[in-house]
Coordinates of C-alpha atoms and ligand atoms in Angstrom, one line a residue:
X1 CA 0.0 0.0 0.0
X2 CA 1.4 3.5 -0.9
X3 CA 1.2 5.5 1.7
X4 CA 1.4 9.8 1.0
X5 CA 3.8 11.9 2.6
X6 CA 3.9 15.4 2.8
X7 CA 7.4 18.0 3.7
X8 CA 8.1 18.6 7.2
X9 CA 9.0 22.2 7.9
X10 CA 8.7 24.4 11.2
X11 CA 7.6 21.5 12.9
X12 CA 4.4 20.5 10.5
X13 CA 3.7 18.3 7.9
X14 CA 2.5 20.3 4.2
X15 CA 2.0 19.1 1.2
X16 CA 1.7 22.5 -1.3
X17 CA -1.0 22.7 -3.0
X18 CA -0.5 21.3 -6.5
X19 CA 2.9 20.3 -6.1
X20 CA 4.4 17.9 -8.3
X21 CA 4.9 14.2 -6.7
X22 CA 6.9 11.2 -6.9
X23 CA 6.8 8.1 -6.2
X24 CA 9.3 4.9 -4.4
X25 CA 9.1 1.7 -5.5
X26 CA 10.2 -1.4 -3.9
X27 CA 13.3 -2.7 -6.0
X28 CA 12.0 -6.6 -5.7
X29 CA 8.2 -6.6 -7.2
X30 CA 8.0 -2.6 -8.5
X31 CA 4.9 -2.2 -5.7
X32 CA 4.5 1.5 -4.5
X33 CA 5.8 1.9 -1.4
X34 CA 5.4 6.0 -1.2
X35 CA 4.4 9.2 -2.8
X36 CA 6.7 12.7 -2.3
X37 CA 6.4 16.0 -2.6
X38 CA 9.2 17.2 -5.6
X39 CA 10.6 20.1 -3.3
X40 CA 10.9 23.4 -4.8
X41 CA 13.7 26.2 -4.1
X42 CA 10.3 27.9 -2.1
X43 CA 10.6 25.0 -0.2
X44 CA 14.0 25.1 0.7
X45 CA 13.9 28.5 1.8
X46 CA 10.8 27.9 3.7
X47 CA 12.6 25.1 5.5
X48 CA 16.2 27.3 6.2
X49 CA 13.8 29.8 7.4
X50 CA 12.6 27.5 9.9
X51 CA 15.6 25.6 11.0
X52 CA 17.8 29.3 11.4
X53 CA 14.9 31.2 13.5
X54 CA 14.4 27.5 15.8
X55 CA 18.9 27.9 16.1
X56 CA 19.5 30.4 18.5
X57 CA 16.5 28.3 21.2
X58 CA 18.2 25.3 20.1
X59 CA 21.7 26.1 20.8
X60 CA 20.5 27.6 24.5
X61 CA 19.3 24.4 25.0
X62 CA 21.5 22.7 27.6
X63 CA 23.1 19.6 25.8
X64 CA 22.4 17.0 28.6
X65 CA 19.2 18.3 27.9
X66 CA 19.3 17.7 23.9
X67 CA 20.6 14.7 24.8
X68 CA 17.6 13.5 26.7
X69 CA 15.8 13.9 23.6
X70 CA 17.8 11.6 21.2
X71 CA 17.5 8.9 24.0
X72 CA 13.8 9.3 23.6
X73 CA 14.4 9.1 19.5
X74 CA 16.9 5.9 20.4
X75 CA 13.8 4.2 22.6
X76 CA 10.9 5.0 20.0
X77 CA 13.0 3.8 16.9
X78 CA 13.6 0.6 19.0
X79 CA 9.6 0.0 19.3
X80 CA 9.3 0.6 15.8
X81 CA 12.2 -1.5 14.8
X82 CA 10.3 -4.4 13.1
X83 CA 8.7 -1.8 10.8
X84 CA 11.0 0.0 10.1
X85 CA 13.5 -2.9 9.0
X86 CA 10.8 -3.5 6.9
X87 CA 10.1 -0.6 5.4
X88 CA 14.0 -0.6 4.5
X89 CA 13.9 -4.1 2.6
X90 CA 10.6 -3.0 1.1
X91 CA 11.9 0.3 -0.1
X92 CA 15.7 -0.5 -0.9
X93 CA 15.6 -4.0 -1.5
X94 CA 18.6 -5.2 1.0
X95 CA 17.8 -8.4 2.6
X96 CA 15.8 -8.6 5.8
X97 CA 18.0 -9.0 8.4
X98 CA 20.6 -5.8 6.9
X99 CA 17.1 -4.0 6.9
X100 CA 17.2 -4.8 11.0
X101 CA 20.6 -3.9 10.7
X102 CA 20.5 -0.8 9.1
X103 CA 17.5 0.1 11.6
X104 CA 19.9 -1.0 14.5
X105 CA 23.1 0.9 13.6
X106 CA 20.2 4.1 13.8
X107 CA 19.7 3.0 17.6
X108 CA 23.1 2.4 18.6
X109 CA 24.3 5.8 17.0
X110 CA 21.6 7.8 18.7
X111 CA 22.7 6.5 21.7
X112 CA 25.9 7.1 21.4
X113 CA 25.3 10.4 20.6
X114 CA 22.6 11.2 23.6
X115 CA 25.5 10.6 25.6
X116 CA 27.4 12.7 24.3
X117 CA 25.4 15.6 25.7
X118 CA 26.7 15.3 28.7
X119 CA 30.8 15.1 27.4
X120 CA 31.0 17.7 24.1
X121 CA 34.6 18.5 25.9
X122 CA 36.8 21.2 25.1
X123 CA 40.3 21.6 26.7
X124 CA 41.7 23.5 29.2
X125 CA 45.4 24.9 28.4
X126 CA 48.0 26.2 30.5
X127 CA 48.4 30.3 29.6
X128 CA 51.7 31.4 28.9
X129 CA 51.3 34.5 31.3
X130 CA 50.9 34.4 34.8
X131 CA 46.8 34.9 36.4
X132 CA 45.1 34.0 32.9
X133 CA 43.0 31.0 32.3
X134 CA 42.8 29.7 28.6
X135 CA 40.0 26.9 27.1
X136 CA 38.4 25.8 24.4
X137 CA 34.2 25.6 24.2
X138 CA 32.3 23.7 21.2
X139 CA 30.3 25.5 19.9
X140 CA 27.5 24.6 16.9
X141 CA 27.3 25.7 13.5
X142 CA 24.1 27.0 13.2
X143 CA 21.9 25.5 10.3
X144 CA 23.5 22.6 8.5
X145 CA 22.4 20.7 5.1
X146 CA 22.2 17.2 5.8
X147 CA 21.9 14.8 2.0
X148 CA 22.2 11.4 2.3
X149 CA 22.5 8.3 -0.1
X150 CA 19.3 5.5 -0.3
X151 CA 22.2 2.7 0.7
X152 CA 21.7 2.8 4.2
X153 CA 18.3 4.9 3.9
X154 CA 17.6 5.3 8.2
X155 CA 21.5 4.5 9.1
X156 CA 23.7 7.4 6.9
X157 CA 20.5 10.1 8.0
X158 CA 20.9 9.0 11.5
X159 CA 24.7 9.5 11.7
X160 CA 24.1 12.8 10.5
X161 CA 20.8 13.8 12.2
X162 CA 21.9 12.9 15.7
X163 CA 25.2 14.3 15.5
X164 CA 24.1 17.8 14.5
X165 CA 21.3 18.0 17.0
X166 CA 23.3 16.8 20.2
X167 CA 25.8 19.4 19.3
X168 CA 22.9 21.9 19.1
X169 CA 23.0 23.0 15.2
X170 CA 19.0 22.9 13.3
X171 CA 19.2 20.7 10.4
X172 CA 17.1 20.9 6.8
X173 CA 17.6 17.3 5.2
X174 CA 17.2 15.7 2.0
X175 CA 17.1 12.4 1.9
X176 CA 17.7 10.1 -1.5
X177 CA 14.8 10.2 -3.8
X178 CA 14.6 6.4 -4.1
X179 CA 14.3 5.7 -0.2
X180 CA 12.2 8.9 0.1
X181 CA 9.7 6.9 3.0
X182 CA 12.9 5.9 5.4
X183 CA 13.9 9.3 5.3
X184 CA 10.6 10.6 6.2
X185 CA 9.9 8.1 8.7
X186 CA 13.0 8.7 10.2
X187 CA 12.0 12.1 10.9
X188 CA 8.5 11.2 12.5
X189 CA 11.1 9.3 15.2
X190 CA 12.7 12.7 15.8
X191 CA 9.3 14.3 15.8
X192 CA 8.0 11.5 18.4
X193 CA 11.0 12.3 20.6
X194 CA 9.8 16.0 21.3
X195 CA 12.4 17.4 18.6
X196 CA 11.2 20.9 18.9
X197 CA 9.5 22.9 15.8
X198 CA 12.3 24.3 13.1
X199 CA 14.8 21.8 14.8
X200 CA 15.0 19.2 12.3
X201 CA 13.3 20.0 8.4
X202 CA 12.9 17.5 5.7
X203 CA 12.5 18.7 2.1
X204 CA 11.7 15.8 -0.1
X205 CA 13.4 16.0 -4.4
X206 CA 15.9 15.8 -6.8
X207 CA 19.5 16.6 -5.7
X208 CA 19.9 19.5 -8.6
X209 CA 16.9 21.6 -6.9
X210 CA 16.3 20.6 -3.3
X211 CA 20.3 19.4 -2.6
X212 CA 21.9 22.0 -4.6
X213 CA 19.5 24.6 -2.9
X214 CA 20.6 23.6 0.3
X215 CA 24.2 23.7 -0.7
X216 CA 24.2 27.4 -2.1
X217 CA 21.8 28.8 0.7
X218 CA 24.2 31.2 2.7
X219 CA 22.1 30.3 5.8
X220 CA 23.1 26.8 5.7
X221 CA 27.0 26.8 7.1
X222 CA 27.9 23.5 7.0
X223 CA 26.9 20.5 4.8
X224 CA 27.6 16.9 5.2
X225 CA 27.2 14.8 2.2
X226 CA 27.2 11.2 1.6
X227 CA 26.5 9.7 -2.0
X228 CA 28.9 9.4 -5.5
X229 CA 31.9 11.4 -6.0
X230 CA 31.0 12.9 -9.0
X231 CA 27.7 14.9 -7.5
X232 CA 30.5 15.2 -4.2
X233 CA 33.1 17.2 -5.7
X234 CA 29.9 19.6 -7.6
X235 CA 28.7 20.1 -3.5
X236 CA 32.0 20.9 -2.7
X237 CA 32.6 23.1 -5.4
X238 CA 29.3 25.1 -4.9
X239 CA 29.7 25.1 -1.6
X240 CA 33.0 27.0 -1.2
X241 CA 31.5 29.2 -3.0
X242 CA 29.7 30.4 0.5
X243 CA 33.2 29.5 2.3
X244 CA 30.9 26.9 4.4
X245 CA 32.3 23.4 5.9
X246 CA 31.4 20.7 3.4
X247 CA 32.0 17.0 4.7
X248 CA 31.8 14.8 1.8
X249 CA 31.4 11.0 2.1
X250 CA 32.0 9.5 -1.3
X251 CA 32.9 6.0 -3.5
X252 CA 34.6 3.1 -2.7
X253 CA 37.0 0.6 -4.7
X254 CA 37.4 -1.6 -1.9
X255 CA 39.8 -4.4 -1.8
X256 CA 40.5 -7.9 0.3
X257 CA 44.1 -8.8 -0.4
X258 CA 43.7 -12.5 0.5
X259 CA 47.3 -13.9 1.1
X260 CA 48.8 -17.5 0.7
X261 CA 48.6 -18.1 4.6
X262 CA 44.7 -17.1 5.1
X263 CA 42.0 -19.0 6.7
X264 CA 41.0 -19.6 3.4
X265 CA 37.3 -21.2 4.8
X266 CA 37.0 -17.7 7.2
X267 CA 37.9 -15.7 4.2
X268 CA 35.4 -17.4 2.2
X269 CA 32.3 -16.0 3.8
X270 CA 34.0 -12.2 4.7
X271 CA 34.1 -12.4 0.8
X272 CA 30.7 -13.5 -0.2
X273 CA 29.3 -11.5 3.0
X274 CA 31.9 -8.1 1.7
X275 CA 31.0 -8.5 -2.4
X276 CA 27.4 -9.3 -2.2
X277 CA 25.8 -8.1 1.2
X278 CA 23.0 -5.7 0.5
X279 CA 23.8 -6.2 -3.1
X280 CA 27.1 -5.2 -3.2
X281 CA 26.0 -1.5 -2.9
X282 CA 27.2 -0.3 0.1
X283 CA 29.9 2.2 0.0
X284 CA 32.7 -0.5 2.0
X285 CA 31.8 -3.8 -0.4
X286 CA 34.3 -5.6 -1.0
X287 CA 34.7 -5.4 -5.0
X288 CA 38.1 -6.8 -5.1
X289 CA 39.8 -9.0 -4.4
X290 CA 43.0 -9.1 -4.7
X291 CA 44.7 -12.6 -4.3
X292 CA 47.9 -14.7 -4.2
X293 CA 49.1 -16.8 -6.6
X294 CA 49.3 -19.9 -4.7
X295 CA 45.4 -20.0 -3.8
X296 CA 44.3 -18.2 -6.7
X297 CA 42.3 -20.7 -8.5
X298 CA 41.6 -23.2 -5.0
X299 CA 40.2 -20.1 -3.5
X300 CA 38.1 -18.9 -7.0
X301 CA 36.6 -23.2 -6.8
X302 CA 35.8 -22.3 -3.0
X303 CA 33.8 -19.3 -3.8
X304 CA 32.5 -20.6 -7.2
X305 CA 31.0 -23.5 -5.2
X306 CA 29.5 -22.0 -2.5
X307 CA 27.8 -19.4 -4.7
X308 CA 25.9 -22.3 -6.0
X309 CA 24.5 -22.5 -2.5
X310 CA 23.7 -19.1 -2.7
X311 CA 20.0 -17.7 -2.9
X312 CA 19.4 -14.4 -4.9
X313 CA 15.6 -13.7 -4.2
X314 CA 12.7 -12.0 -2.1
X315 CA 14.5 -9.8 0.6
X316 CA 11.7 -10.2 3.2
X317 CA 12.6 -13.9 3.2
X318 CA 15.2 -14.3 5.8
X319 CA 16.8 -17.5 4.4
X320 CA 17.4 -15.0 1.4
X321 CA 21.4 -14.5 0.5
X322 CA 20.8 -11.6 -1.2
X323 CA 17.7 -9.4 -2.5
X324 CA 17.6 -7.2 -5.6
X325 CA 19.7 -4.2 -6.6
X326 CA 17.9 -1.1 -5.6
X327 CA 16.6 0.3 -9.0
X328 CA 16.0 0.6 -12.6
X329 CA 18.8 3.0 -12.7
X330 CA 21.2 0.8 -11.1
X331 CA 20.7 -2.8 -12.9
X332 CA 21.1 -0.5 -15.8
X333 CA 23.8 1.0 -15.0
X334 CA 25.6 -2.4 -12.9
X335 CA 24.7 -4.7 -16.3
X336 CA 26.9 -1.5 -18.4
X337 CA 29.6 -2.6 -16.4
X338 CA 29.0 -6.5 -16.6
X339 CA 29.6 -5.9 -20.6
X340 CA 32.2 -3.7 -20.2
X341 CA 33.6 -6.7 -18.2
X342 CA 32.4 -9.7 -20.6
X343 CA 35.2 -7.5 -23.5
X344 CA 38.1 -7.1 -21.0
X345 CA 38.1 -9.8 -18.6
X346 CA 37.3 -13.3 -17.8
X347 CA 33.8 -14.3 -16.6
X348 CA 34.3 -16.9 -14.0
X349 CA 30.5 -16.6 -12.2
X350 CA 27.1 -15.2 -13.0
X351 CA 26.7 -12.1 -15.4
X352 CA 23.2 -12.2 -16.4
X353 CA 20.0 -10.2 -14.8
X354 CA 17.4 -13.4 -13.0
X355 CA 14.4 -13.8 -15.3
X356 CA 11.4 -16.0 -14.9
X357 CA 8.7 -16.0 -12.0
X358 CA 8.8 -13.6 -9.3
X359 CA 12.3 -12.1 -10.9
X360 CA 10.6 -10.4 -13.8
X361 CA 8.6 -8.2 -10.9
X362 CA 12.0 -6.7 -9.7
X363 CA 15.6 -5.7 -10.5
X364 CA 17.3 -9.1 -9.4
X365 CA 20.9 -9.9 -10.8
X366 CA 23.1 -12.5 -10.5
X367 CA 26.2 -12.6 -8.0
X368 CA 28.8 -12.1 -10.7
X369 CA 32.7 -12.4 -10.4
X370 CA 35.0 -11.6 -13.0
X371 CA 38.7 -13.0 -13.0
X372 CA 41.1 -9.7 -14.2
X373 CA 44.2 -7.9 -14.6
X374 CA 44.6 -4.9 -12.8
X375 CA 43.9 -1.9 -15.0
X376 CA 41.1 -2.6 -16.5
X377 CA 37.6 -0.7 -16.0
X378 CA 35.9 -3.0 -14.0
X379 CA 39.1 -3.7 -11.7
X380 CA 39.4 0.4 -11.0
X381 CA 36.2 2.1 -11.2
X382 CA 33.4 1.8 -8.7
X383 CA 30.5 -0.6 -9.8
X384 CA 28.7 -0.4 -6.8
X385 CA 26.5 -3.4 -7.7
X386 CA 27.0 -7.5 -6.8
X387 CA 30.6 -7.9 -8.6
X388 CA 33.7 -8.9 -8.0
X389 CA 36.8 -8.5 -9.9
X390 CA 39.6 -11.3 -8.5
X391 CA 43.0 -9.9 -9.6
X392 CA 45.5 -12.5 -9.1
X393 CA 49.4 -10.9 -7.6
X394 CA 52.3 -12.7 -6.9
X395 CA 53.4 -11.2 -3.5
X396 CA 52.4 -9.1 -0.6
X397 CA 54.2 -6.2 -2.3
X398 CA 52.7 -6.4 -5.5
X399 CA 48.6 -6.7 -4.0
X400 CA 49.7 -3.5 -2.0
X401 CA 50.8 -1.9 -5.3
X402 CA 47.6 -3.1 -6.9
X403 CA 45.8 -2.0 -3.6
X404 CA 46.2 1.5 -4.1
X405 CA 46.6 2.4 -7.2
X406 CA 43.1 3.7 -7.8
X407 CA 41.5 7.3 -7.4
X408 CA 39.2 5.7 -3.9
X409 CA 40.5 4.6 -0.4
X410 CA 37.3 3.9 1.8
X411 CA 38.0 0.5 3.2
X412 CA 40.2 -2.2 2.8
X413 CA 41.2 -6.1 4.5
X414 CA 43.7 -8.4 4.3
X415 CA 43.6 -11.9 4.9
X416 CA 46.4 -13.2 6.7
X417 CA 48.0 -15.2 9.4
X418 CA 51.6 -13.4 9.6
X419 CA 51.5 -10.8 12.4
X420 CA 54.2 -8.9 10.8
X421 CA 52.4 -8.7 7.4
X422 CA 49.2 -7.6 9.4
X423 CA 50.6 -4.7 11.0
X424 CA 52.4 -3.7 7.4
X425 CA 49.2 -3.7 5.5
X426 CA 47.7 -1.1 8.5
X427 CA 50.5 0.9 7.5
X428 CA 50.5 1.2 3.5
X429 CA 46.7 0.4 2.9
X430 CA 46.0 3.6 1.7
X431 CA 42.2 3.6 3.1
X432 CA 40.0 5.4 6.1
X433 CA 39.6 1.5 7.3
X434 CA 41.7 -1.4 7.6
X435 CA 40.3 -4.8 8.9
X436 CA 42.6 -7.9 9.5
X437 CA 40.9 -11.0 8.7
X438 CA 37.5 -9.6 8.3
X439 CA 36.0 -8.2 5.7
X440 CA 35.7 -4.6 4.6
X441 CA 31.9 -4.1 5.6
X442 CA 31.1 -3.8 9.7
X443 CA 32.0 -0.6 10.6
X444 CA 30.0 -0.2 14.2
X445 CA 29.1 3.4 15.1
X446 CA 31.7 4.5 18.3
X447 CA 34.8 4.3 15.5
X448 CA 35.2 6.9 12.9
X449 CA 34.0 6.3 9.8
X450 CA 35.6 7.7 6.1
X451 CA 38.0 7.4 3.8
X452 CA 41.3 8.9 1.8
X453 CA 42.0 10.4 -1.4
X454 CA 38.4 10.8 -4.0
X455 CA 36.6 8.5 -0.9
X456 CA 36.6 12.3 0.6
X457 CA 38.0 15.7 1.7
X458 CA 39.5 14.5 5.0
X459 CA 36.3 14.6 7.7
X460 CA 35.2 11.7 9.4
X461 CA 31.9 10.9 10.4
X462 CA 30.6 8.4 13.6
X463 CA 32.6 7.9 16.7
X464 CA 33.9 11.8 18.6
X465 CA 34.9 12.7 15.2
X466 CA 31.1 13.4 14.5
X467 CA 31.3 15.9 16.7
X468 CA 33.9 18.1 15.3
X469 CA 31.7 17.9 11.8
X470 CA 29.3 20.0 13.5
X471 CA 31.2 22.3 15.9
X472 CA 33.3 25.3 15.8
X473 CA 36.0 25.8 18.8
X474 CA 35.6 28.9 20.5
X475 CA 38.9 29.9 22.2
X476 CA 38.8 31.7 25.5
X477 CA 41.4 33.5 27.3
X478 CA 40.2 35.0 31.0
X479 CA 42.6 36.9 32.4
X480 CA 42.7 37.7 36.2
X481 CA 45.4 39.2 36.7
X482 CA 43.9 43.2 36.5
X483 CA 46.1 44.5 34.4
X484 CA 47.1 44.5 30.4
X485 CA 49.0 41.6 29.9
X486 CA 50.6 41.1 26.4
X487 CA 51.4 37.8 25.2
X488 CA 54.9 37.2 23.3
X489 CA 56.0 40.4 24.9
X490 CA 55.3 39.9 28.7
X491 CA 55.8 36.7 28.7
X492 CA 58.6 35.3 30.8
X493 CA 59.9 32.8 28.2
X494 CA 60.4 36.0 26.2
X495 CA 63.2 37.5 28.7
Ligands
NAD501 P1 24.2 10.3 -5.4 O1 25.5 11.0 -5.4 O2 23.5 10.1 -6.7 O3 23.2 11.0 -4.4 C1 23.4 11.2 -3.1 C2 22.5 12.3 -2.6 O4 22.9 13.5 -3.1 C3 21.0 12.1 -3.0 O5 20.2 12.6 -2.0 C4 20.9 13.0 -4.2 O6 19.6 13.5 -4.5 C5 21.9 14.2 -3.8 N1 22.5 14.9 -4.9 C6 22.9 14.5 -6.1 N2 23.4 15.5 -6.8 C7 23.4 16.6 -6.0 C8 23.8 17.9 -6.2 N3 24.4 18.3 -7.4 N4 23.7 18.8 -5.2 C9 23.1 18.4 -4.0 N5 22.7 17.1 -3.8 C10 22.8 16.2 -4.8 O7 24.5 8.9 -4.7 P2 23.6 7.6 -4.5 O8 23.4 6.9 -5.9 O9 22.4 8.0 -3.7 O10 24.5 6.7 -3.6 C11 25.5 5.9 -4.1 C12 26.9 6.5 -3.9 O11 27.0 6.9 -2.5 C13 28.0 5.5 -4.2 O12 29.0 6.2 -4.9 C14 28.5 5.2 -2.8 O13 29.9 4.8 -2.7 C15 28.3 6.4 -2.0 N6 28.3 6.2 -0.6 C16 29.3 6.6 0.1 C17 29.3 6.3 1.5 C18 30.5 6.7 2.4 O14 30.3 6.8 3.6 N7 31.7 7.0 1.8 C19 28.2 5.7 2.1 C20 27.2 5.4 1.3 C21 27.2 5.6 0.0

């Protein structure tokens, strides 16, 4: 059943009148799940409007105080977990249980952040002159843009949300057009929680009015974006325009560098669980791997094998292995880069879209590997889509070498059972995230989360590094001493 959602703006829900709509589909049987309003620029001022006159309330609010609040988000998103995991598989199409999982990582990062109202620390510094007393406060923004990706559709709005309310900032947010209803209904938790009018504004519509709106607004002084590099470096651009904080979370090119001394049956399911989890479409997926000589081709039979045992099919059904890709627009674009693969490399698994039955209802593909040389298309750009280019290397050195040379650095893992070797990969991964004999998905929310080189522009989101995406630091310098004191001059290191 469709149901009809409206924008949320000072606190209330409107639907203009007239206003053009669209609509969410879920990605496995092309059922309505939601209709939107398309957001105008109108909207997006209305909505800046709100969020900069609720700022200067919201900032006096005392952050233990905030904090109370996004425990009481925390508590009514855990009642309404079932649902809502639902409404994530029904809208995006990840399997069941990641649909709980996505819901969860929501509860555990609100949490994490109520607490935080009650640390938000500065530091205290020793002065350099005698009687004078010299700190550091956070302090917030003021009205941030929050735009998110339909990948993790209630986790990535949640890491944003909740960190830019505890610190005390007002937020207008866009969510993804294709997750639309998780997006909403991740607002009516906020709203629940006693979130106060103008706090937190959601503007439904396409990133090049309703995103790019936000971005250019000079009201707005912060923006934190997740989603493809591309339309990343166009917020960036735009937005330093206004000279405002942009945090951009972009692509991924994520390898597992599986070594001749792995736990070859552990590194078997951090593979299949790294390349084809949710579809292979979240930003960490593993989408290559990178593996020695010696248990190239055993490995490839291994994971050949078991993908036989491997069920691509209705999401809600929890012995499911993995659902559909999320939309039209991405089996398009994910079956583009299984031909571009079919001419350069080796197909070894898969490589065809499901037909027949209950698959000709959605936009189900098969788990697809491709055996490659390094260089090629499909072994350097970003598919984001169930493939896996293997690239086989003769030494430790050489899958480093093949590691990093391409333009992303989100995550990365190596499989391996040399201490020595573990330790050197940490060290010349050239990634945000490095996991030792794990695979590169499972980041949990009290670490910080992002990556290097076109993965981003050097923030970090999750964890305390959250909190500096949405602060400022106010230096203070008291001086008690009742006279004029002048640093560098009367300073008695100067004599
Ligand atoms: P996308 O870039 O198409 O869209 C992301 C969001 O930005 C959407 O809400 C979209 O409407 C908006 N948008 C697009 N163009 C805009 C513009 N010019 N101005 C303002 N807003 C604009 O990405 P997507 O297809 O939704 O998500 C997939 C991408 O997200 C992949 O590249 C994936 O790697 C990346 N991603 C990265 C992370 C991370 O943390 N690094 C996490 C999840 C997804």
């Amino acid at each position: 059943m469709e149901q009809e959602y409206g924008l949320f703006i000072d606190g209330k829900w409107t639907a203009p009148p007239g206003a053009n709509r669209f609509r969410t589909i879920n990605p496995a049987t092309r059922e309505p799940v939601g209709s939107f309003v398309a957001g105008t620029t109108g909207d997006v001022d209305r909505a800046i409007g709100a969020a900069a006159k609720a700022f200067p309330a919201w900032k006096e609010t005392p952050a233990p105080k905030r904090g109370e609040i996004l425990l009481e988000a925390a508590r009514v998103m855990k009642q309404r977990k079932a649902e809502l995991g639902r409404l994530v598989t029904r809208e995006m199409g990840k399997v069941i249980g990641e649909g709980l999982g996505d819901v969860q990582e929501s509860i555990d990062f609100i949490e994490y952040m109520s607490g935080e109202g009650r640390r938000l620390f500065g530091e205290t510094v020793p002065s350099e002159l005698r009687s004078k007393f010299c700190l550091t406060v956070l302090q917030p923004k003021g009205v941030v843009a929050c735009i998110t990706p339909w990948n993790f559709p209630t986790a990535i709005p949640n890491w944003k949300i909740a960190a830019a309310l505890i610190t005390g900032n007002t937020v207008v947010f866009k969510p993804a057009s294709n997750t639309a209803a998780c997006g909403a209904e991740v607002v009516k938790v906020y709203e629940a929680a006693g979130v106060p009018p103008g706090v937190l504004n959601l503007v439904t519509g396409s990133g090049a009015v309703v995103g790019n709106a936000m971005v250019v607004d000079p009201r707005v002084r912060a923006v934190s974006f997740t989603g493809g590099t591309d339309a990343g470096r166009d917020v960036y651009v735009r937005g330093a325009q206004g000279l405002k904080m942009v945090h951009l979370e972009l692509g991924g090119k994520n390898p597992v560098l599986l070594m001749e001394d792995a736990d070859l049956p552990l590194a078997l399911e951090g593979v299949l669980f790294g390349a084809f989890g949710t579809s292979g479409q979240r930003c960490t997926a593993t989408s290559r791997l990178i593996v020695h000589e010696k248990v190239h081709e055993s490995f490839l039979k291994m994971l050949t094998d078991r993908l036989d045992r491997f069920s691509v099919g209705d999401p809600l059904d929890p012995k499911t292995g993995m659902g559909p890709v999320a939309s039209a627009d991405q089996e398009k674009k994910i079956l583009g880069y299984i031909e571009i693969g079919r001419k350069e490399a080796t197909l070894r698994y898969g490589g065809a879209k499901l037909t027949g039955g209950a698959y000709d209802q959605g936009f189900f593909l098969q788990p697809t590997i491709f055996e490659t040389k390094h260089g090629t298309r499909i072994s350097k750009e970003e598919i984001f889509g169930p493939v896996l280019s293997v690239i086989r290397v003769g030494s430790y050195e050489e899958a480093v070498r093949v590691a990093n040379d391409v333009e992303y650095g989100l995550s990365s893992s190596i499989y391996t059972k040399d201490v020595n070797r573990a330790f050197r990969a940490i060290r010349e991964l050239e990634a945000g995230i490095t996991y030792v004999n794990a695979p590169t998905i499972g980041a949990e929310v009290q670490l910080p989360f992002g990556g290097v080189k076109n993965t981003g522009n050097g923030g970090r989101e999750a964890g305390s590094a959250a909190i500096g995406e949405f602060t400022e630091i106010k230096t203070v310098f008291v001086d008690f001493s009742a006279k004029l004191q002048k640093a560098q001059i009367d300073s008695e290191s100067a004599a």
